[in-house]
Short mmCIF file of C-alpha atoms in Angstrom, two decimals:
data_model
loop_
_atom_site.label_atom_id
_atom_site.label_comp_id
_atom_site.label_asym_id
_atom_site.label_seq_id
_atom_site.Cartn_x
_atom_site.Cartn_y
_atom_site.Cartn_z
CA UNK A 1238 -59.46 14.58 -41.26
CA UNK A 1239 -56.80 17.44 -41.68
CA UNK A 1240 -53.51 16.88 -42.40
CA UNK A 1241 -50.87 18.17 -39.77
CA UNK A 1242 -48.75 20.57 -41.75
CA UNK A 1243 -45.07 19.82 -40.76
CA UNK A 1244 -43.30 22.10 -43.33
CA UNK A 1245 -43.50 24.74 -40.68
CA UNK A 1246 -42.14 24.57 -37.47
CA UNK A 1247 -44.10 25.24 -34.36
CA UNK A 1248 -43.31 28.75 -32.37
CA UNK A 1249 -41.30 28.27 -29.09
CA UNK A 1250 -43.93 28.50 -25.98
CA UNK A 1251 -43.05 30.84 -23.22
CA UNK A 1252 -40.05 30.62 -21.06
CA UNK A 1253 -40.63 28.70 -18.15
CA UNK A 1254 -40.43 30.51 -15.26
CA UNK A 1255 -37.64 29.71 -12.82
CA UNK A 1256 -38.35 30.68 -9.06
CA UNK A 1257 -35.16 30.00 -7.37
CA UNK A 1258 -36.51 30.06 -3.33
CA UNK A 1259 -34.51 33.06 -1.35
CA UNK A 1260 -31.50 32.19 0.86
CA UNK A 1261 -30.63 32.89 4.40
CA UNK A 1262 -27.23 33.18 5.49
CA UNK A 1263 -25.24 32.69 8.82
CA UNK A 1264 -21.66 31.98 9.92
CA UNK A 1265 -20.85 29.36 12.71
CA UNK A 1266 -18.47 30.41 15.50
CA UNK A 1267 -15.56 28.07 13.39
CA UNK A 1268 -15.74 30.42 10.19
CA UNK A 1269 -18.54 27.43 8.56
CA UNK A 1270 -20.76 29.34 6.37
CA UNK A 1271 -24.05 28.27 6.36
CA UNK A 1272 -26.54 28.89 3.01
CA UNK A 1273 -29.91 27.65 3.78
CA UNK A 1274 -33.05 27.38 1.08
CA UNK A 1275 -36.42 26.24 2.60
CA UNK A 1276 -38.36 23.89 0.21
CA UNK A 1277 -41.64 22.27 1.58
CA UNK A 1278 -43.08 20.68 -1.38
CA UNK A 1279 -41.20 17.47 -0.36
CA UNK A 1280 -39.93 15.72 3.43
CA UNK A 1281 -36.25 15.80 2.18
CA UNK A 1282 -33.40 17.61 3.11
CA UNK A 1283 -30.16 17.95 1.68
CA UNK A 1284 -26.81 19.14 2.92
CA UNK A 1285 -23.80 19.98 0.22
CA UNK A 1286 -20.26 21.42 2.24
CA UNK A 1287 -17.49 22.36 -0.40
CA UNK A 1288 -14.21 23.30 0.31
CA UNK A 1289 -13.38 26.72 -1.23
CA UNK A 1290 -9.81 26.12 -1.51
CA UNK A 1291 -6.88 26.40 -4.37
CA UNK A 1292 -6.16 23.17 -6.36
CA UNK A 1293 -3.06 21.18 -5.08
CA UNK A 1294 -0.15 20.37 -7.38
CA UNK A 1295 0.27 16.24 -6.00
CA UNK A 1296 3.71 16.02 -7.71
CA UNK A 1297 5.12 12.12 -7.24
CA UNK A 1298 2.13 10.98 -5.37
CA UNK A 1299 -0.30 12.49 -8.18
CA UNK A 1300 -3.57 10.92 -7.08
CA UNK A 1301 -3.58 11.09 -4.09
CA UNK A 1302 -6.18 14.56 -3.46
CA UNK A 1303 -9.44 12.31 -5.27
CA UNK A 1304 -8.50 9.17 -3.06
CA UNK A 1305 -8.45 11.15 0.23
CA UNK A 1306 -12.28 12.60 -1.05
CA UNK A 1307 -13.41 8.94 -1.86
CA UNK A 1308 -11.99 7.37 0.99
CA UNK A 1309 -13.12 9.36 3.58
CA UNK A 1310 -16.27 7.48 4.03
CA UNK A 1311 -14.43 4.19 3.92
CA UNK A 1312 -14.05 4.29 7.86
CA UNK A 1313 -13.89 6.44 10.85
CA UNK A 1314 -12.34 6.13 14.82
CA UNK A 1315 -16.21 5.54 15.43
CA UNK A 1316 -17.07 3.37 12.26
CA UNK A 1317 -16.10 1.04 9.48
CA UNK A 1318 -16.83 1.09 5.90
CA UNK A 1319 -19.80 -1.98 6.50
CA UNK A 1320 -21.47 0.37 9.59
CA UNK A 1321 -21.44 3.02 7.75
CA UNK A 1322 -22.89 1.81 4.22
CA UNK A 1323 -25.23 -0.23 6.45
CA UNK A 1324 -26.87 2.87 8.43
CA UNK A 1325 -27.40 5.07 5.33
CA UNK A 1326 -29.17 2.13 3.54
CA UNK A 1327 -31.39 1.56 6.74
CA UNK A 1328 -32.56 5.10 6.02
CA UNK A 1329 -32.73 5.13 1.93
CA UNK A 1330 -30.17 7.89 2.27
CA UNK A 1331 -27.33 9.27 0.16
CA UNK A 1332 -23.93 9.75 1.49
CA UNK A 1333 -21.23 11.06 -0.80
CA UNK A 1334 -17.46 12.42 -0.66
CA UNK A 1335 -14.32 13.89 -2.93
CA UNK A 1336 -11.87 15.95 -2.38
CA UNK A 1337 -13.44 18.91 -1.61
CA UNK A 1338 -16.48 18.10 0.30
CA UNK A 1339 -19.65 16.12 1.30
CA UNK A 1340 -23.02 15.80 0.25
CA UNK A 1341 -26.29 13.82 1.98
CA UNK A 1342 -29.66 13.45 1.46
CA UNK A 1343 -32.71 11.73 3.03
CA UNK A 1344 -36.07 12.25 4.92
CA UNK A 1345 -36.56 15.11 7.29
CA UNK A 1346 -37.39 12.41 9.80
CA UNK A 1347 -33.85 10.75 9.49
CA UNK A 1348 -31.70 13.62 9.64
CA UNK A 1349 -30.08 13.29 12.96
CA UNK A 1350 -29.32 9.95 11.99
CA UNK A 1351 -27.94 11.34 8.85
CA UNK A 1352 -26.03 14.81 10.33
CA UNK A 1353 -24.51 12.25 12.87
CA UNK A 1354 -23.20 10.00 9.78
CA UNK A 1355 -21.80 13.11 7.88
CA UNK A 1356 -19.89 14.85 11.04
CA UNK A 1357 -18.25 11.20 11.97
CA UNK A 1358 -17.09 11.05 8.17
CA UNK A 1359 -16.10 14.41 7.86
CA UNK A 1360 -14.09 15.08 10.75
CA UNK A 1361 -12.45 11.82 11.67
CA UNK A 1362 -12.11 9.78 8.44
CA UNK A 1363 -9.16 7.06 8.95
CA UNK A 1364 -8.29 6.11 5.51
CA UNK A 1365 -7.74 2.30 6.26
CA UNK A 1366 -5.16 0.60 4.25
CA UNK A 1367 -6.93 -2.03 3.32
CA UNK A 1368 -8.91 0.21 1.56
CA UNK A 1369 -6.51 2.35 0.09
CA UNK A 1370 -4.81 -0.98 -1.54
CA UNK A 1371 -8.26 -1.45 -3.11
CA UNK A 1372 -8.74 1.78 -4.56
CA UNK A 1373 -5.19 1.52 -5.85
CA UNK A 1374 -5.90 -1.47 -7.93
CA UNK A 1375 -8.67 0.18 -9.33
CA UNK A 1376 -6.80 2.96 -10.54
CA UNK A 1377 -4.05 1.13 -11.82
CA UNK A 1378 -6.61 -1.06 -13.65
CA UNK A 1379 -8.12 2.00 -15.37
CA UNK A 1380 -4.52 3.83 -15.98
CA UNK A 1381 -3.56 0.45 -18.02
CA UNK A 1382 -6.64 0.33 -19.96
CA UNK A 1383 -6.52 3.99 -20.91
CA UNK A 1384 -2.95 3.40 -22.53
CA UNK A 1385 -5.38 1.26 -24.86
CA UNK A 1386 -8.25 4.44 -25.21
CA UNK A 1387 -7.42 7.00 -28.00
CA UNK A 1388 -10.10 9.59 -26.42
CA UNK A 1389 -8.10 9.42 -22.90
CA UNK A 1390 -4.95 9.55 -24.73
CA UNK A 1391 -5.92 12.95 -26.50
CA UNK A 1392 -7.41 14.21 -23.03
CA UNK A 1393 -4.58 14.06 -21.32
CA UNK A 1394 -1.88 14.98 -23.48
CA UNK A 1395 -4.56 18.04 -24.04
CA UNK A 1396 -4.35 19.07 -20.15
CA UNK A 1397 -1.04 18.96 -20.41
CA UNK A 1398 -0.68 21.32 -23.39
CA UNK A 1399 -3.33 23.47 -21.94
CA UNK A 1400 -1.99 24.03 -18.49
CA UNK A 1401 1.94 22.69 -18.61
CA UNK A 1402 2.28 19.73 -16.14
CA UNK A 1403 3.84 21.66 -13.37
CA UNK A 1404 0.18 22.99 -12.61
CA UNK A 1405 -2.42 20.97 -10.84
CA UNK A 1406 -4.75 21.21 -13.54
CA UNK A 1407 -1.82 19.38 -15.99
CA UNK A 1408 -0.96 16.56 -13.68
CA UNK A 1409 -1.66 13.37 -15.77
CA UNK A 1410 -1.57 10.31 -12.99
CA UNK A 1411 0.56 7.30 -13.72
CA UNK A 1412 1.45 3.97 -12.38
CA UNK A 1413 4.32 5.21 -11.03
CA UNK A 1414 2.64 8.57 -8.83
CA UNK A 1415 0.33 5.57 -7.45
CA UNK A 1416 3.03 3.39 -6.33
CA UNK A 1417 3.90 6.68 -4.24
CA UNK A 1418 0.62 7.49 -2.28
CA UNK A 1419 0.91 6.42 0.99
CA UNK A 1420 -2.34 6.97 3.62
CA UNK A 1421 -0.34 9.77 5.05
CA UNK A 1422 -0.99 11.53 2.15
CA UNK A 1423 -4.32 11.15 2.07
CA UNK A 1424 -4.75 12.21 6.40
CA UNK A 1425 -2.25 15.29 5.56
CA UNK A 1426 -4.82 16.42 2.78
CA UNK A 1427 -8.07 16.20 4.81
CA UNK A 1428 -6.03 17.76 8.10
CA UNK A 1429 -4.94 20.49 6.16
CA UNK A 1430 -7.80 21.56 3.77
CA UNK A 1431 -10.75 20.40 5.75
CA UNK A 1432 -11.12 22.96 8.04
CA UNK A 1433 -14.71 24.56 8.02
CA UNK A 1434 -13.71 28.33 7.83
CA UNK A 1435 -12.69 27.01 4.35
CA UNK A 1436 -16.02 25.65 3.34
CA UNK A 1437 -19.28 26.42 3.34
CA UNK A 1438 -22.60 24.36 3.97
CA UNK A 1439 -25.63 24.81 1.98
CA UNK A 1440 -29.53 23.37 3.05
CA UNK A 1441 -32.14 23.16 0.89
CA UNK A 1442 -35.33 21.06 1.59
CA UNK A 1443 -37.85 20.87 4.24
CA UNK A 1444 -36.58 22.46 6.85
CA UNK A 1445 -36.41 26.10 8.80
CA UNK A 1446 -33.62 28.81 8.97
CA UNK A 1447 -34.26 28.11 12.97
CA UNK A 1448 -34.06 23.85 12.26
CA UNK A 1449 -30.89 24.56 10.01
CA UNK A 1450 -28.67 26.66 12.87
CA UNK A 1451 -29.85 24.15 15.28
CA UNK A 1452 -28.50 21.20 13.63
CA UNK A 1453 -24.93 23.16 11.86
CA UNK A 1454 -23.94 24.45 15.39
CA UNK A 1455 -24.96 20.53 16.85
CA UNK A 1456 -22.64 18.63 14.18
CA UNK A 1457 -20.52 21.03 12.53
CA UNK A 1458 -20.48 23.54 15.82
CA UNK A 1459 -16.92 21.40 16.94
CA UNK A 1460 -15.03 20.87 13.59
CA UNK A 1461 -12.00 22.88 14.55
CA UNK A 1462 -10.72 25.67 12.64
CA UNK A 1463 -7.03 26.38 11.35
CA UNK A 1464 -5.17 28.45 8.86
CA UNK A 1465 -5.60 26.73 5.33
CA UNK A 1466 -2.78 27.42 2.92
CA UNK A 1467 -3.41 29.17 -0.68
CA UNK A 1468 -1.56 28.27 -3.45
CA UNK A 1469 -0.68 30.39 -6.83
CA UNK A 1470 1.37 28.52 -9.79
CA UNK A 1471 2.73 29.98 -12.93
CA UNK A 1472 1.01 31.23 -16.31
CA UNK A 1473 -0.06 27.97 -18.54
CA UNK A 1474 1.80 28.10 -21.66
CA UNK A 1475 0.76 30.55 -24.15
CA UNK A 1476 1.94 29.67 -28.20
CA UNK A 1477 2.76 32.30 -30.87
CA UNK A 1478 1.16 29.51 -33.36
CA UNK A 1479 -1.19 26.46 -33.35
CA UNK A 1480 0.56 23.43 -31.96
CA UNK A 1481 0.23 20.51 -32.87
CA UNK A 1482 0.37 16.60 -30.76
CA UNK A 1483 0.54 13.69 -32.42
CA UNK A 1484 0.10 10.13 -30.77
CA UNK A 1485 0.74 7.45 -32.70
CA UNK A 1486 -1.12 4.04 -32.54
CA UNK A 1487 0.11 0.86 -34.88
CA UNK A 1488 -2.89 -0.81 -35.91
CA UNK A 1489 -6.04 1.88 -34.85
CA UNK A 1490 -9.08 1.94 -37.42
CA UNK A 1491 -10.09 5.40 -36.31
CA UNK A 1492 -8.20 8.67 -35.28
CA UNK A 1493 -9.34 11.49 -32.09
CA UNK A 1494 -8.92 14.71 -33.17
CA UNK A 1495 -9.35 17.27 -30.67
CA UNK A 1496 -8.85 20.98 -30.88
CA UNK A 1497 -8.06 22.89 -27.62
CA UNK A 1498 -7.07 25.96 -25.95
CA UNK A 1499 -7.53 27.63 -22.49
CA UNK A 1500 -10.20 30.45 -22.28
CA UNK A 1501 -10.37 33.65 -19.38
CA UNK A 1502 -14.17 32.38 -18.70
CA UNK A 1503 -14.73 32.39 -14.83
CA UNK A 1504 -18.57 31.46 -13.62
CA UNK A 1505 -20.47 34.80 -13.41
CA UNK A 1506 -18.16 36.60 -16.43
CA UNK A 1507 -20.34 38.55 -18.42
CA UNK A 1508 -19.65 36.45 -21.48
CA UNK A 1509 -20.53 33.10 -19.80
CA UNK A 1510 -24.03 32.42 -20.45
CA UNK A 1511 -23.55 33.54 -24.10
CA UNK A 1512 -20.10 31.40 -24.58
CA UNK A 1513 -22.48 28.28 -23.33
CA UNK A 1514 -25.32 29.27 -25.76
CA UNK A 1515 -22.82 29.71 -28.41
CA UNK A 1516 -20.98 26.19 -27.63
CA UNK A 1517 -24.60 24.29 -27.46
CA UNK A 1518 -25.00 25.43 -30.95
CA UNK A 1519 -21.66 24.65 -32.26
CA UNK A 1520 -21.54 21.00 -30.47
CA UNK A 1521 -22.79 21.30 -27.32
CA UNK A 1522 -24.16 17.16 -27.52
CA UNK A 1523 -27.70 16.92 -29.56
CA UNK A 1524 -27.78 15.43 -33.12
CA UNK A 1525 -28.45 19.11 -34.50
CA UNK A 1526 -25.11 20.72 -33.01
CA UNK A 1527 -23.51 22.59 -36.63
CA UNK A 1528 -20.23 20.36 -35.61
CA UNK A 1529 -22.52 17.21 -35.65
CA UNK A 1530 -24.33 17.98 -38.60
CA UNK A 1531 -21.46 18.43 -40.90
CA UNK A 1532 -19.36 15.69 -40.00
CA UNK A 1533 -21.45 12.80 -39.31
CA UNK A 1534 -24.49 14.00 -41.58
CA UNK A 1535 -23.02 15.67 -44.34
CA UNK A 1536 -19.33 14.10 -45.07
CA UNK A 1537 -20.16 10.82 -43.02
CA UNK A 1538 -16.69 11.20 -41.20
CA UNK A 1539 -17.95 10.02 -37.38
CA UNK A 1540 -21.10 8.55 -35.37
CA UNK A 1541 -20.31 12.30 -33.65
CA UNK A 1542 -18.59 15.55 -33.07
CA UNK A 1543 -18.69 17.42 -29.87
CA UNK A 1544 -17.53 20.58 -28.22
CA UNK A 1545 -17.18 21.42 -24.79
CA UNK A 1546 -16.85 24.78 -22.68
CA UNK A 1547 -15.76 25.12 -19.10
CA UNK A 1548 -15.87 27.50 -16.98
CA UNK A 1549 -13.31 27.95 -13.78
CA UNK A 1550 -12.47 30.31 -11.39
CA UNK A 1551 -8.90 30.21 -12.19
CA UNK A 1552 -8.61 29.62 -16.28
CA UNK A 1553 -11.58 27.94 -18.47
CA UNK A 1554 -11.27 26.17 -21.81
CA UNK A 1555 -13.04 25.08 -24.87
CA UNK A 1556 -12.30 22.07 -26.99
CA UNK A 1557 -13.61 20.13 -29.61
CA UNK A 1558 -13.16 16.56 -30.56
CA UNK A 1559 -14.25 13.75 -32.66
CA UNK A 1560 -13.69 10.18 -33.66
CA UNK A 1561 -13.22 9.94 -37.13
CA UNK A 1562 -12.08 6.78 -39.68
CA UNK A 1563 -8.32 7.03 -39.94
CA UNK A 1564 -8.44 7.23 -44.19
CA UNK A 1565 -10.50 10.70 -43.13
CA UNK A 1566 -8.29 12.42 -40.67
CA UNK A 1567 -6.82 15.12 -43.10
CA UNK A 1568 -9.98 15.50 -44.51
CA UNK A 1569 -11.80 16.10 -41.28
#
């Protein structure tokens, strides 16, 4: 029997082909904007409304735009939390929300049943307080155990030294912003931002342009309309020279290092797909990543080393991080 030569790696196949199915557009009488993708292979459809809006600086009440998106489906004028979760599981659907939108899923045949669920929670969430309490705890809970977590540690004092923490995209949430966040928070955020001529809806699945305006105009046709405010905040900090954070923890047998900086990357930029190519090579998550292979294979420093890219309409960034033994953290 022949031997299988593996000196010599195989050649790379052919690119798959991707056929991404055409889209048909229309606009609702409310400003919705309606993207819909006809897919017949399977009975499913799926619905996806995001908010196109600016981020929101929370300020005191920091944590309070994320609770408003996971607590809309926690009970409406027409439903509580139990009806709700009850009548998606009757249909094996999916119901999701945050802060800046909605998404469901199920069978063609349940979608009024679905469309009716998804209108009820997106227009007249009540935000009960019994629920808010809940969700409080939570977050508290996981605040107190990241004082404890050197990787959530570096995170945030890197979002903070990326974008300054007078921008929304700096805010670091503490014990003290929750002990702010009242549910009128939470109804002024959804009252303001979720308006539908600041969204748009997309369809894909098995379903007709004709089905699709039919059922947007029937459950989205009355979501009211108003003026949604935009926002614009100051530069981030720029620095003549690398800075450098230190947080020291008494006691910790290994050290995060993380090396971070903003980066002009918006989706669509010319340089995007390259930058992602380029940061799958350089760490990008598989055990072959160049970051990988040097520290963990070759000097032994970490079980890994990672990079990450990001993309954003507004400012992008790239970091790079790893866990290392303390004794090593020059070194690495």
């Amino acid at each position: 029997m022949a031997q299988l030569d593996r000196s010599t790696p195989p050649e790379a196949g052919p690119a798959p082909q991707i056929n991404i199915g055409e889209y048909e557009k229309f606009t609702l009488k409310n400003g919705l904007r309606v993207f819909v993708v006809e897919d017949h292979k399977l009975p499913m459809v799926a619905y996806n409304l995001t908010l196109d809006i600016d981020p929101v600086f929370e300020g005191e009440a920091a944590g309070y735009v994320s609770l408003a998106g996971d607590l809309m489906r926690s009970g409406t004028t027409n439903r509580n939390k139990a009806e709700i979760d009850e009548s998606i599981d009757f249909i094996g659907a999916t119901l999701n929300t945050h802060s800046k939108g909605i998404y469901g899923r199920s069978l063609k045949k349940h979608n009024a049943t679905l469309l009716e669920l998804m209108s009820d929670v997106l227009m007249n969430p009540t935000f009960p307080q019994e629920e808010l309490e809940k969700s409080l705890k939570q977050m508290e809970t996981g605040i107190q155990a990241e004082k404890n977590e050197p990787s959530a540690i570096a995170n945030n004092i890197a979002s903070v030294l990326r974008y300054g923490k007078d921008d929304p995209y700096g805010e670091v949430v503490s014990e003290e912003n929750l002990a702010n966040i009242t549910t009128g928070h939470l109804k002024t955020y959804h009252q303001t931002y979720f308006r539908p001529n600041a969204a748009y809806l997309v369809i894909v699945g098995d379903i007709s342009v004709k089905e699709a305006k039919k059922q947007a105009k029937k459950y989205f046709g009355d979501w009211e309309k108003a003026e949604v405010p935009g926002h614009t905040y100051s530069q981030w900090p720029t620095y003549e020279a690398p800075k450098v954070a230190i947080a020291n923890r008494d006691g910790a047998n290994q050290s995060t290092i993380m090396v971070t900086h903003t980066l002009p990357l918006t989706p669509g930029h010319p340089n995007a797909i390259k930058a992602s190519v380029m940061n799958q090579i350089l760490g990008g998550g598989s055990f072959n990543t160049r970051l990988f292979q040097n520290l963990r294979e070759d000097k032994g420093y970490t079980y890994g080393a990672y990079s990450r890219l990001s993309t954003d309409k507004r400012i992008g960034y790239f970091s790079a991080s790893a866990q290392v033994r303390t004794s090593v953290t020059d070194s690495a």
